[in-house]
XYZ file of C-alpha atoms in Angstrom:
784
model
C -37.533 8.574 3.261
C -35.389 9.756 6.167
C -34.657 8.623 9.695
C -33.721 10.558 12.804
C -30.207 10.363 14.181
C -28.986 12.012 17.371
C -25.313 12.077 18.377
C -24.785 13.314 21.921
C -21.192 14.183 22.780
C -20.399 13.035 26.300
C -17.576 13.362 28.789
C -13.898 12.858 27.991
C -13.117 9.150 27.662
C -9.627 9.491 29.147
C -7.951 8.738 25.818
C -5.578 11.119 24.057
C -5.382 10.643 20.308
C -1.881 9.889 19.087
C -0.587 12.925 17.159
C 1.092 10.441 14.798
C -2.078 8.431 14.172
C -2.642 9.051 10.450
C 0.265 8.470 8.070
C 1.073 6.987 4.666
C 2.895 3.892 3.432
C 5.072 4.281 0.339
C 6.083 1.015 -1.341
C 7.359 0.544 -4.875
C 4.600 -1.523 -6.399
C 2.214 -0.487 -9.186
C 5.101 1.638 -10.609
C 4.672 3.880 -7.568
C 8.264 5.176 -7.672
C 9.953 4.764 -11.062
C 7.224 5.859 -13.429
C 5.327 7.467 -10.567
C 6.459 9.693 -7.708
C 9.970 9.742 -9.190
C 10.084 12.724 -11.574
C 12.447 10.798 -13.881
C 10.937 10.481 -17.370
C 13.407 8.048 -18.974
C 12.617 4.367 -18.521
C 15.714 2.163 -18.121
C 18.073 5.087 -18.544
C 20.855 3.028 -16.940
C 20.391 0.052 -19.299
C 20.220 -2.230 -16.243
C 16.912 -4.019 -16.901
C 17.366 -7.795 -17.092
C 15.521 -11.089 -17.310
C 15.576 -11.205 -13.500
C 13.066 -8.340 -13.566
C 10.767 -9.969 -16.097
C 11.077 -12.622 -18.780
C 12.275 -11.103 -22.040
C 13.664 -7.917 -20.497
C 17.212 -6.737 -21.099
C 19.478 -3.666 -21.397
C 17.427 -2.181 -24.258
C 13.979 -2.689 -22.716
C 12.206 0.663 -22.982
C 14.429 1.753 -25.887
C 14.033 1.596 -29.658
C 16.983 1.817 -32.040
C 16.648 3.635 -35.373
C 19.305 2.463 -37.863
C 19.234 4.516 -41.077
C 21.213 1.985 -43.121
C 20.228 -1.250 -41.385
C 23.731 -1.867 -40.053
C 24.305 -2.770 -36.421
C 25.309 0.439 -34.709
C 24.585 -0.333 -31.042
C 26.091 -2.829 -28.603
C 25.366 -3.431 -24.908
C 28.667 -3.642 -23.026
C 29.976 -4.132 -19.483
C 33.728 -3.483 -19.842
C 34.988 -0.538 -17.787
C 31.547 0.823 -16.828
C 30.778 4.226 -15.363
C 30.493 2.474 -11.974
C 30.595 -1.208 -10.915
C 27.030 -0.944 -9.554
C 25.881 0.413 -12.929
C 27.622 -2.204 -15.003
C 25.824 -2.062 -18.352
C 26.051 0.716 -20.908
C 25.629 0.992 -24.705
C 28.180 1.754 -27.392
C 26.762 3.751 -30.296
C 28.189 4.257 -33.794
C 26.604 7.168 -35.639
C 24.478 7.764 -37.511
C 22.040 6.205 -35.036
C 19.045 7.303 -32.937
C 17.880 5.911 -29.604
C 14.244 6.495 -28.709
C 12.606 6.219 -25.281
C 8.924 6.856 -24.591
C 9.296 6.715 -20.821
C 6.133 5.538 -19.115
C 3.355 6.058 -21.660
C 5.065 9.115 -23.137
C 7.400 11.916 -22.065
C 5.432 14.910 -20.776
C 6.522 18.384 -21.953
C 4.977 21.676 -20.891
C 5.290 24.870 -22.888
C 7.615 27.387 -21.272
C 8.975 24.852 -18.765
C 12.510 23.520 -18.789
C 13.408 19.846 -18.909
C 16.936 18.831 -17.924
C 18.647 16.009 -19.757
C 21.756 14.424 -18.294
C 23.935 11.483 -19.245
C 27.394 9.954 -18.915
C 29.414 9.523 -22.107
C 32.897 8.849 -23.405
C 34.026 9.235 -26.993
C 35.415 6.150 -28.736
C 36.372 7.963 -31.932
C 35.405 11.021 -33.879
C 33.907 14.202 -32.477
C 30.662 16.073 -32.560
C 27.449 16.760 -30.693
C 24.515 14.715 -29.498
C 21.089 16.081 -30.396
C 18.418 15.446 -27.769
C 14.860 15.937 -29.026
C 11.395 15.260 -27.672
C 8.896 14.774 -30.498
C 5.243 13.941 -30.808
C 3.213 13.493 -33.972
C 2.879 17.238 -34.419
C 6.618 17.880 -34.323
C 9.340 18.976 -31.931
C 8.228 19.704 -28.356
C 11.705 20.466 -26.979
C 15.312 20.020 -28.031
C 18.958 20.743 -27.161
C 22.395 19.953 -28.565
C 25.203 18.688 -26.347
C 28.842 18.648 -27.464
C 30.790 15.610 -26.268
C 34.552 15.086 -26.138
C 37.167 12.992 -24.366
C 38.000 9.317 -24.064
C 37.111 9.105 -20.362
C 33.657 8.961 -18.817
C 32.313 12.475 -18.350
C 28.982 13.987 -17.324
C 26.891 16.164 -19.612
C 23.634 18.058 -19.158
C 21.473 20.580 -20.951
C 18.070 22.193 -20.508
C 15.364 21.647 -23.110
C 12.879 24.568 -23.139
C 9.356 23.334 -23.800
C 7.906 24.722 -27.023
C 4.420 23.276 -26.622
C 2.361 21.068 -24.345
C 2.410 17.436 -25.308
C 3.459 13.857 -24.643
C 6.223 12.702 -26.911
C 9.178 10.376 -27.330
C 12.741 11.204 -26.331
C 15.256 10.919 -29.195
C 19.023 10.751 -28.644
C 20.623 11.306 -32.064
C 24.282 10.681 -32.917
C 25.727 12.074 -36.152
C 27.816 10.165 -38.648
C 31.458 9.522 -37.681
C 30.812 9.843 -33.925
C 31.172 6.706 -31.801
C 30.648 6.896 -28.063
C 29.595 4.986 -24.946
C 26.403 6.152 -23.237
C 24.916 5.499 -19.775
C 22.801 7.037 -17.004
C 20.423 8.897 -19.329
C 18.045 11.106 -17.355
C 15.334 13.621 -18.153
C 13.609 15.552 -15.381
C 11.455 18.675 -15.192
C 13.205 21.723 -13.762
C 11.671 23.368 -10.701
C 11.255 27.046 -9.899
C 14.579 26.965 -8.032
C 16.411 25.949 -11.193
C 17.092 22.404 -9.950
C 15.910 19.191 -11.544
C 12.888 17.851 -9.662
C 13.133 14.737 -7.544
C 9.376 14.182 -7.189
C 6.513 14.525 -9.638
C 4.783 17.720 -8.434
C 1.125 16.700 -8.777
C 1.647 13.411 -6.936
C 3.680 15.174 -4.261
C 0.830 17.667 -3.815
C -1.687 14.821 -3.478
C 0.415 13.298 -0.696
C 0.850 16.658 1.031
C -2.918 17.219 1.039
C -3.285 14.130 3.219
C -1.159 15.864 5.894
C 0.470 12.601 6.969
C 2.172 12.405 10.341
C 4.599 9.705 9.208
C 5.797 7.891 6.077
C 6.465 4.136 6.166
C 9.061 2.943 3.615
C 10.201 0.866 1.666
C 7.855 -2.043 2.454
C 5.928 -4.184 2.824
C 7.108 -7.160 0.879
C 9.824 -5.018 -0.664
C 11.639 -4.782 2.682
C 12.319 -8.506 3.110
C 12.388 -9.321 -0.590
C 12.007 -12.408 -2.727
C 14.931 -14.384 -1.347
C 17.876 -13.229 0.716
C 19.597 -11.791 -2.343
C 16.629 -9.472 -2.825
C 16.363 -8.118 0.755
C 16.287 -4.304 0.643
C 19.673 -2.897 1.711
C 19.484 0.789 2.514
C 23.186 1.407 1.914
C 22.681 0.515 -1.763
C 20.278 3.463 -2.096
C 22.366 6.458 -0.958
C 25.046 8.396 -2.818
C 24.961 9.522 -6.462
C 22.272 7.711 -8.413
C 24.681 6.088 -10.860
C 26.454 4.367 -7.937
C 23.338 2.668 -6.550
C 22.925 -1.058 -6.887
C 19.877 -1.936 -9.005
C 17.818 -5.060 -8.319
C 14.622 -6.795 -9.369
C 11.376 -5.806 -7.738
C 9.323 -8.538 -6.009
C 6.271 -7.101 -7.786
C 7.632 -8.069 -11.201
C 9.658 -5.183 -12.530
C 12.909 -3.246 -11.942
C 14.137 -1.087 -9.071
C 16.601 1.615 -10.043
C 16.841 2.829 -6.423
C 16.600 6.338 -7.852
C 14.231 7.037 -4.979
C 16.276 5.663 -2.095
C 16.783 6.565 1.523
C 18.156 10.056 0.850
C 15.071 10.917 -1.196
C 12.822 9.195 1.340
C 14.095 11.334 4.187
C 13.783 14.416 1.959
C 10.168 13.464 1.199
C 9.419 13.183 4.911
C 10.796 16.689 5.446
C 8.782 18.124 2.558
C 5.598 16.553 3.950
C 6.349 17.515 7.558
C 6.158 13.812 8.465
C 8.307 11.655 10.689
C 10.153 8.751 9.028
C 9.129 5.165 9.729
C 11.594 2.937 7.865
C 11.112 -0.839 7.853
C 13.996 -3.313 7.715
C 13.898 -7.087 7.318
C 13.888 -9.027 10.589
C 16.734 -11.263 9.466
C 14.558 -13.484 7.246
C 13.269 -13.163 3.691
C 9.610 -13.291 2.679
C 7.900 -16.610 3.377
C 6.350 -16.539 -0.108
C 9.818 -17.008 -1.615
C 10.466 -20.415 -3.191
C 12.091 -22.319 -0.356
C 10.225 -20.378 2.306
C 11.401 -17.802 4.863
C 15.146 -18.415 4.800
C 17.128 -16.718 7.589
C 20.276 -14.688 7.106
C 23.140 -17.108 7.861
C 24.290 -16.929 11.439
C 27.808 -15.794 10.524
C 26.352 -12.857 8.542
C 24.050 -11.630 11.291
C 26.591 -9.342 13.050
C 27.153 -7.437 9.803
C 23.403 -7.213 9.155
C 22.725 -5.947 12.679
C 25.420 -3.333 12.166
C 23.711 -2.243 8.937
C 20.504 -1.633 10.928
C 22.382 0.354 13.558
C 24.123 2.318 10.806
C 20.738 3.285 9.381
C 19.758 4.837 12.690
C 23.109 6.616 12.846
C 22.660 7.860 9.265
C 19.283 9.313 10.287
C 20.112 10.685 13.728
C 23.862 10.555 14.318
C 25.976 13.668 14.901
C 28.123 14.906 12.043
C 31.252 13.526 13.716
C 29.847 9.971 13.647
C 30.701 7.750 10.688
C 27.277 7.737 9.057
C 26.262 11.152 10.333
C 29.305 12.485 8.479
C 28.114 10.776 5.275
C 24.662 12.324 5.743
C 26.335 15.732 6.071
C 28.425 15.096 2.953
C 25.197 14.380 1.093
C 23.953 17.844 2.027
C 22.026 17.304 5.264
C 24.067 17.929 8.412
C 20.918 18.144 10.560
C 19.527 14.814 11.830
C 16.277 13.498 10.401
C 14.795 12.944 13.883
C 13.983 9.279 13.382
C 11.670 8.015 16.161
C 10.306 4.727 14.779
C 11.858 1.637 13.218
C 9.813 -1.222 11.780
C 11.390 -4.653 12.160
C 9.900 -7.267 9.832
C 6.798 -7.389 7.656
C 4.010 -9.987 7.725
C 6.569 -12.619 8.696
C 5.786 -16.220 9.451
C 6.502 -16.567 13.164
C 9.108 -19.331 12.987
C 11.951 -20.142 15.357
C 14.378 -18.523 12.895
C 12.263 -15.368 12.870
C 12.131 -15.222 16.672
C 15.886 -15.646 16.943
C 16.817 -13.074 14.277
C 14.224 -10.564 15.436
C 15.343 -10.760 19.062
C 19.011 -10.258 18.200
C 18.317 -7.218 16.058
C 15.863 -5.667 18.497
C 18.180 -6.152 21.473
C 21.016 -4.395 19.633
C 18.756 -1.488 18.656
C 17.338 -1.146 22.166
C 20.826 -1.115 23.664
C 22.191 1.484 21.265
C 19.053 3.624 20.885
C 16.710 3.173 23.868
C 14.541 6.129 22.812
C 13.704 4.568 19.429
C 10.324 2.811 19.160
C 10.750 -0.586 17.499
C 7.663 -1.952 15.744
C 7.185 -5.721 15.473
C 4.983 -7.785 13.158
C 2.121 -10.244 13.649
C 1.674 -11.771 10.197
C -0.362 -10.817 7.117
C -3.913 -11.223 8.468
C -6.110 -9.926 11.305
C -6.369 -13.456 12.741
C -4.834 -16.894 12.317
C -1.798 -18.793 13.503
C 0.859 -16.178 12.705
C -1.305 -13.428 14.191
C -1.678 -15.350 17.459
C 1.969 -16.426 17.573
C 3.136 -12.907 16.728
C 1.115 -11.414 19.561
C 2.441 -14.009 22.045
C 5.984 -13.189 20.960
C 5.323 -9.439 21.230
C 4.019 -9.771 24.777
C 6.921 -12.002 25.790
C 9.395 -9.403 24.552
C 7.362 -6.362 25.628
C 7.537 -4.921 22.107
C 6.272 -1.336 22.072
C 4.106 -1.625 18.940
C 3.109 -4.410 16.554
C 2.080 -4.067 12.928
C -1.359 -5.471 12.061
C -2.574 -5.783 8.458
C -6.028 -6.421 7.068
C -7.453 -6.428 3.557
C -11.060 -7.421 4.127
C -14.580 -6.836 2.891
C -16.590 -3.718 3.725
C -18.753 -5.959 5.901
C -15.735 -6.989 7.991
C -14.865 -3.339 8.541
C -18.414 -2.523 9.689
C -18.409 -5.545 12.002
C -15.094 -4.503 13.540
C -15.527 -0.802 14.282
C -15.001 -1.683 17.949
C -12.173 -4.175 17.266
C -9.683 -2.362 19.484
C -12.082 -1.579 22.341
C -11.434 -5.063 23.701
C -7.635 -4.940 23.442
C -5.621 -4.732 26.688
C -4.622 -1.199 27.679
C -1.206 -2.415 28.818
C 1.475 -4.179 26.803
C 2.158 -3.639 23.095
C 0.222 -1.016 21.188
C -0.860 -1.343 17.565
C 0.314 0.120 14.296
C -2.247 -0.708 11.599
C 0.368 -0.631 8.868
C -1.747 -1.839 5.953
C -5.499 -1.872 5.528
C -8.125 -1.477 2.823
C -11.653 -2.661 2.183
C -12.142 -4.895 -0.846
C -13.307 -3.115 -3.976
C -12.800 0.501 -4.771
C -16.376 1.655 -4.514
C -18.053 4.194 -2.276
C -19.133 1.415 0.119
C -15.456 0.470 0.542
C -14.414 4.003 1.458
C -17.258 4.418 3.954
C -16.444 1.084 5.581
C -12.874 2.269 6.024
C -14.125 5.526 7.543
C -16.253 3.573 10.035
C -13.295 1.517 11.253
C -11.007 4.566 11.273
C -13.430 6.179 13.713
C -12.981 3.092 15.876
C -9.173 3.351 15.630
C -9.348 7.002 16.646
C -11.646 6.323 19.580
C -9.235 3.613 20.759
C -6.056 5.544 20.054
C -4.603 4.479 23.380
C -4.218 1.125 21.580
C -3.885 2.184 17.928
C -1.026 4.675 17.793
C -0.355 4.673 14.029
C -2.267 3.701 10.885
C -1.579 3.822 7.136
C -3.705 2.741 4.182
C -2.114 0.508 1.536
C -1.212 0.527 -1.264
C -0.713 4.248 -1.724
C -0.046 4.764 -5.457
C -0.886 2.904 -8.683
C -0.119 3.857 -12.274
C -3.020 2.982 -14.557
C -2.027 0.102 -16.790
C 0.938 -0.839 -14.588
C -0.654 -2.125 -11.381
C -0.196 -5.389 -9.508
C -2.664 -4.749 -6.676
C -6.209 -3.490 -6.236
C -7.501 -1.442 -4.449
C -5.190 1.568 -4.198
C -5.507 5.036 -2.709
C -4.314 7.226 -5.605
C -4.408 6.282 -9.278
C -2.515 8.255 -11.895
C -1.312 8.272 -15.494
C 1.094 10.479 -17.431
C -1.212 13.494 -17.217
C -3.646 13.015 -14.366
C -3.871 12.240 -10.664
C -7.043 10.304 -9.820
C -7.648 10.198 -6.050
C -10.117 7.522 -4.978
C -13.094 7.812 -2.642
C -10.847 6.297 0.031
C -8.427 9.171 -0.536
C -11.239 11.637 0.162
C -11.871 9.859 3.466
C -8.198 9.769 4.418
C -7.825 13.475 3.667
C -10.668 14.413 5.992
C -9.149 12.374 8.817
C -5.721 13.909 8.255
C -6.774 17.533 7.972
C -9.206 17.722 10.898
C -7.901 16.057 14.038
C -9.094 16.093 17.616
C -6.955 15.572 20.709
C -9.097 14.145 23.539
C -11.602 11.391 22.753
C -15.108 11.904 24.100
C -17.824 9.365 24.710
C -20.632 9.687 22.212
C -24.168 8.332 22.489
C -25.841 7.633 19.154
C -29.599 7.233 18.883
C -31.107 5.894 15.642
C -28.134 3.825 14.440
C -29.547 0.319 14.314
C -27.056 -2.396 13.299
C -27.583 -4.405 10.101
C -27.711 -8.224 10.354
C -25.339 -10.226 8.163
C -26.482 -13.019 5.822
C -25.857 -16.620 6.824
C -26.041 -19.280 4.081
C -28.885 -19.681 1.618
C -30.117 -23.063 0.419
C -28.736 -23.869 -3.002
C -26.301 -26.289 -4.598
C -22.760 -27.642 -4.426
C -20.665 -26.486 -7.400
C -17.085 -27.060 -8.576
C -14.902 -25.134 -11.014
C -11.258 -24.967 -12.118
C -10.587 -21.469 -13.505
C -7.057 -22.143 -14.853
C -6.900 -25.935 -14.997
C -8.657 -29.102 -16.043
C -9.574 -31.132 -12.954
C -11.291 -34.515 -12.566
C -13.505 -35.252 -9.559
C -14.304 -38.790 -8.351
C -15.592 -40.446 -5.203
C -18.066 -37.577 -4.876
C -20.609 -37.705 -2.041
C -22.994 -34.946 -0.971
C -24.706 -35.622 2.358
C -23.840 -39.303 1.955
C -25.301 -39.646 -1.560
C -22.773 -40.904 -4.166
C -22.541 -38.940 -7.425
C -20.940 -39.736 -10.777
C -17.421 -38.700 -11.696
C -16.874 -35.548 -13.737
C -14.132 -33.443 -15.301
C -14.356 -29.655 -15.575
C -12.320 -26.690 -16.740
C -12.883 -22.938 -16.661
C -14.577 -20.462 -14.362
C -18.192 -21.582 -14.917
C -19.111 -23.865 -11.991
C -20.664 -27.293 -12.512
C -23.528 -28.173 -10.156
C -23.262 -31.440 -8.224
C -26.356 -31.550 -5.976
C -28.791 -29.480 -3.930
C -28.007 -28.629 -0.284
C -29.833 -26.980 2.585
C -29.094 -23.651 4.218
C -27.374 -24.748 7.426
C -25.969 -28.277 7.130
C -24.076 -30.137 4.426
C -21.163 -32.550 4.007
C -19.262 -32.860 0.738
C -16.409 -35.306 0.062
C -14.454 -36.080 -3.125
C -11.039 -36.764 -4.595
C -9.794 -34.228 -7.139
C -6.887 -34.606 -9.560
C -5.495 -31.924 -11.830
C -5.178 -33.210 -15.402
C -3.523 -30.099 -16.842
C -3.164 -26.374 -16.342
C -2.130 -24.328 -13.325
C -3.335 -23.678 -9.776
C -6.223 -25.575 -8.248
C -10.005 -25.628 -8.008
C -12.969 -24.039 -6.213
C -15.900 -25.625 -4.353
C -19.010 -23.481 -3.793
C -21.821 -24.362 -1.388
C -25.098 -22.440 -1.103
C -27.038 -20.100 -3.348
C -25.559 -18.438 -6.409
C -24.978 -14.682 -6.515
C -26.547 -12.530 -5.163
C -27.378 -15.116 -2.522
C -25.120 -16.231 0.313
C -22.662 -19.089 -0.180
C -19.258 -20.464 0.832
C -16.335 -20.896 -1.552
C -13.403 -23.184 -0.752
C -10.304 -22.349 -2.821
C -7.884 -25.283 -2.959
C -4.694 -23.825 -4.436
C -5.393 -20.160 -3.666
C -2.982 -17.244 -4.248
C -0.382 -18.631 -6.635
C -1.342 -22.179 -5.616
C 0.278 -21.687 -2.204
C -2.662 -21.962 0.199
C -6.196 -23.102 0.911
C -8.776 -20.413 1.606
C -12.399 -20.362 2.744
C -14.513 -17.365 1.647
C -18.040 -16.318 2.664
C -20.040 -14.515 -0.052
C -23.275 -12.603 0.435
C -24.968 -9.261 -0.202
C -22.516 -8.541 -3.021
C -19.519 -8.840 -0.679
C -17.048 -11.528 0.305
C -15.048 -12.201 3.471
C -12.184 -14.528 4.173
C -13.469 -17.008 6.736
C -10.355 -17.209 8.858
C -6.926 -16.826 7.326
C -5.369 -18.542 4.303
C -3.521 -21.694 5.307
C -0.114 -22.218 3.619
C 0.053 -25.359 1.486
C 2.308 -27.105 -1.036
C -0.341 -26.680 -3.751
C -2.215 -28.745 -6.312
C 0.074 -30.747 -8.639
C -0.806 -32.388 -11.936
C -1.443 -36.103 -11.526
C -1.500 -36.017 -7.713
C -4.896 -36.805 -6.095
C -6.241 -34.449 -3.408
C -8.860 -35.700 -0.947
C -11.251 -33.032 0.339
C -14.048 -33.004 2.931
C -16.133 -29.870 3.455
C -18.525 -29.977 6.418
C -20.963 -27.179 7.286
C -22.955 -27.039 10.525
C -23.735 -23.322 10.524
C -22.147 -21.189 11.845
C -19.257 -23.662 11.958
C -17.372 -24.873 8.870
C -14.567 -27.431 8.805
C -12.341 -28.455 5.906
C -10.038 -31.472 5.686
C -7.486 -31.798 2.878
C -5.697 -35.143 2.529
C -6.965 -36.111 5.967
C -5.643 -33.025 7.736
C -8.009 -30.491 9.342
C -7.002 -27.238 7.640
C -9.920 -24.937 8.470
C -12.158 -24.915 11.540
C -14.082 -21.672 11.407
C -16.982 -20.255 13.342
C -18.380 -17.587 11.060
C -18.761 -14.064 12.359
C -22.480 -13.371 12.769
C -22.092 -10.006 14.458
C -24.224 -7.312 12.789
C -22.696 -4.487 10.792
C -22.504 -1.004 12.285
C -23.350 1.008 9.172
C -24.038 4.278 11.017
C -21.062 5.271 13.149
C -20.066 8.421 15.052
C -16.995 9.584 16.918
C -16.004 12.782 18.698
C -12.852 14.359 20.067
C -12.140 17.790 21.501
C -9.289 20.225 20.949
C -8.506 23.781 22.008
C -8.549 26.264 19.141
C -6.057 29.103 18.746
C -8.494 31.518 20.427
C -8.797 29.245 23.485
C -12.280 27.934 22.667
C -12.893 24.190 22.954
C -13.861 22.654 19.611
C -15.274 19.194 18.927
C -14.266 17.250 15.833
C -17.221 15.006 15.060
C -17.164 12.260 12.432
C -20.345 10.670 11.071
C -20.667 7.725 8.668
C -23.987 6.872 7.014
C -23.356 3.714 4.955
C -27.037 3.071 4.316
C -29.518 3.907 1.573
C -31.520 6.168 3.929
C -30.871 9.838 4.606
C -30.480 10.755 8.278
C -31.857 13.942 9.788
C -29.064 14.394 12.281
C -28.624 16.447 15.409
C -25.216 16.735 17.073
C -25.478 17.846 20.699
C -22.655 19.299 22.782
C -21.746 17.806 26.175
C -24.447 18.389 28.732
C -22.125 19.938 31.317
C -20.897 22.468 28.790
C -24.443 23.282 27.774
C -25.572 23.711 31.388
C -22.664 26.032 32.180
C -23.380 28.049 29.079
C -27.101 28.210 29.868
C -26.300 29.639 33.315
C -24.071 32.262 31.758
C -26.767 33.043 29.185
C -29.375 33.502 31.854
C -27.131 35.943 33.659
C -26.469 37.859 30.454
C -30.081 37.527 29.199
C -28.806 36.303 25.836
C -28.748 32.965 24.012
C -25.347 31.396 23.326
C -24.870 30.096 19.795
C -23.361 26.817 18.707
C -21.596 27.027 15.371
C -20.072 24.353 13.172
C -18.272 23.992 9.905
C -19.167 20.768 8.121
C -17.663 18.910 5.178
C -19.837 16.184 3.660
C -18.719 13.549 1.146
C -21.721 12.182 -0.723
C -23.583 12.279 -4.005
C -23.324 8.703 -5.269
C -24.495 5.153 -4.690
C -22.628 2.407 -2.832
C -21.292 0.663 -5.931
C -20.145 3.764 -7.798
C -16.442 4.166 -8.391
C -13.826 1.559 -9.106
C -10.157 0.873 -9.692
C -8.256 3.296 -11.918
C -10.970 5.963 -11.606
C -11.204 9.239 -9.736
C -13.520 9.387 -6.740
C -17.194 9.653 -7.694
C -17.955 11.420 -4.410
C -18.392 15.159 -4.153
C -17.313 17.278 -1.215
C -19.633 19.994 0.057
C -18.821 22.462 2.837
C -21.371 24.376 4.866
C -21.691 26.405 8.068
C -24.250 25.476 10.718
C -25.678 27.209 13.762
C -27.978 26.072 16.564
C -28.784 26.094 20.254
C -27.076 23.378 22.264
C -26.108 21.656 19.050
C -26.437 21.735 15.294
C -28.543 19.895 12.742
C -27.821 18.628 9.243
C -29.005 16.001 6.811
C -26.637 13.109 6.242
C -27.296 11.898 2.689
C -27.351 8.181 1.936
C -23.855 6.714 1.560
C -22.047 9.702 3.028
C -19.292 10.720 5.420
C -19.269 14.013 7.294
C -16.743 15.788 9.492
C -17.916 18.658 11.675
C -15.922 21.087 13.779
C -18.393 22.261 16.439
C -17.902 24.996 19.037
C -19.981 27.008 21.453
C -19.401 30.679 20.896
C -19.043 33.008 23.884
C -22.274 34.776 24.934
C -22.876 38.162 23.370
C -24.547 41.116 24.993
């Protein structure tokens, strides 16, 4: 079965697409940097891991000690370190072997060189350190390094790869040699003879996206877990052994081996402009104790740090920080044009004060720099509204919107930015992704990206998040690019992003689409009221459903317990819940069970820090409004809840306070979406970049027609020349799978097919079910 689809390209819409529109966001979560983009293959080579990173971690995490005689021959020490910022090292008494398997093994390639480096000082004796990479089959690479001297010194050697394999690094000390060891590093050697900074296959995957900008370092990483964990850029420049390590808010360690110097180098290698983000004078609101501000007396120094970052990026070589940049090997400025200030912050009085002071200083010193504000973590809600009011009051150039929502939400919001004011702050969509990691998720993202592009007078920048995730080491799903020690596994969303980045138009055109009927969304289905407590034991008493009292009950686990039947559009549920044991809170469901439509109220959502209302249906789920911050469910403390549904409105009271008052979004989904933009090719011919999404189970016999005025002009020329002008197009189509194919930690299930098309006045092609196509269409000059 197929349906007809006609996309008629119209007149210019008066909107020029931002040349910086499509970029990437690099944050160190999911082992994206150490263990990922960072080419370093030694885990904890500085012996700086600690219990602050993760319970049970310490200086020898990632290392194994082989003691031939069972005697203690290794001690972690801090006296007289190689550098105060790299305070821990190990003292070794031979014979002893240290082993390190890196991240799931140390990769060796036959014929390639691998450079080992370390700092050492001899305590007594003399001799050489043997460095070997072994797998079960034997030695993959090795070198011997002679050490001498009672002062810290630096040593390096190249290990030629004998065979392909993934092994374990061995550092072997002979008998009678005692020495201190720190800053152990192993990196592949590039074709220029230098140790690589970035893992080549991941770097290539980023380059193929052709990003216009790179946002860094966060995200949550920028404003940290507590003031002591705020990201300080000055701690990340200079020799790696001098950089101040810290714990990562995502539950592991930051070596800062990929810091601001490497970040700016990455931008240059990708041909992208930098977009660094600094904290807006407050730490993350999800920190215990909330969003604490930098003390007032410390604000002048912090503001100066922000100004110094700009000077480090753009200052002349005779400026203080421009001179340091030149000393680090880069006298030319990095041409910084954007600066993000804050990330998903709660819009408190402290935030407003700190933000304003920083922004005013930056504007005064660097009026040409575009400062980007923040409007909270969600596409709606109290912080979103307050953030936008603040942005308009201050006339902020751009604000950073984030949304992680269902595919349905994306299809409902393809025209989200059409209704935004054309004056005042513009938008940077700094983080977005559709729930899941299936084909339907990627196509939903493509549909909304078309909307962003068509409204690029509002949306100036956009970057998917998160970017990278190491399989087996992730803290967030979905992600754009998965990888392990051997493979890079781009997702279906990556395929979509690549097509947007590689084929770009300049001037948006109106487009009329015939045959793209919207899809209605499910409301609620009649069913039951159910309660569950996935990680706790919870008692429920005083239960009433539509005024009917019900007996008390106690439940534990994910399987919901049914309370009573309810209708499809109206219901009122009240009860008192009390956690008996366990962690977090409980869930109330109202409506049909899967795959039907129902509501789920999460009391104690996301680390027991909020309440959240979710609408489920058609195999998808949407947050109904934004999560509301809350103190959480506590053992032995009763919680009174009332859930009232009068569809499409839902209200929730917790302990007598109205926490949610939501009118559910009943707008239909736009599953078939088209967009068009023109550009002038190198030969002077106008080309049209046309994007088509078909997120339905029906193939579409599609015709793309050029603008009528262009066709009429060409027809007149053809008549004069007695020839027929041809329309040609190159098309790339992503398709070949069903909507639920693909998933986290897997490569994209979609296939990419390219073809050439010709026609008169337009071109025709078949859009397969669940597909995305990009066409570059042009009218060739008449022949004859």
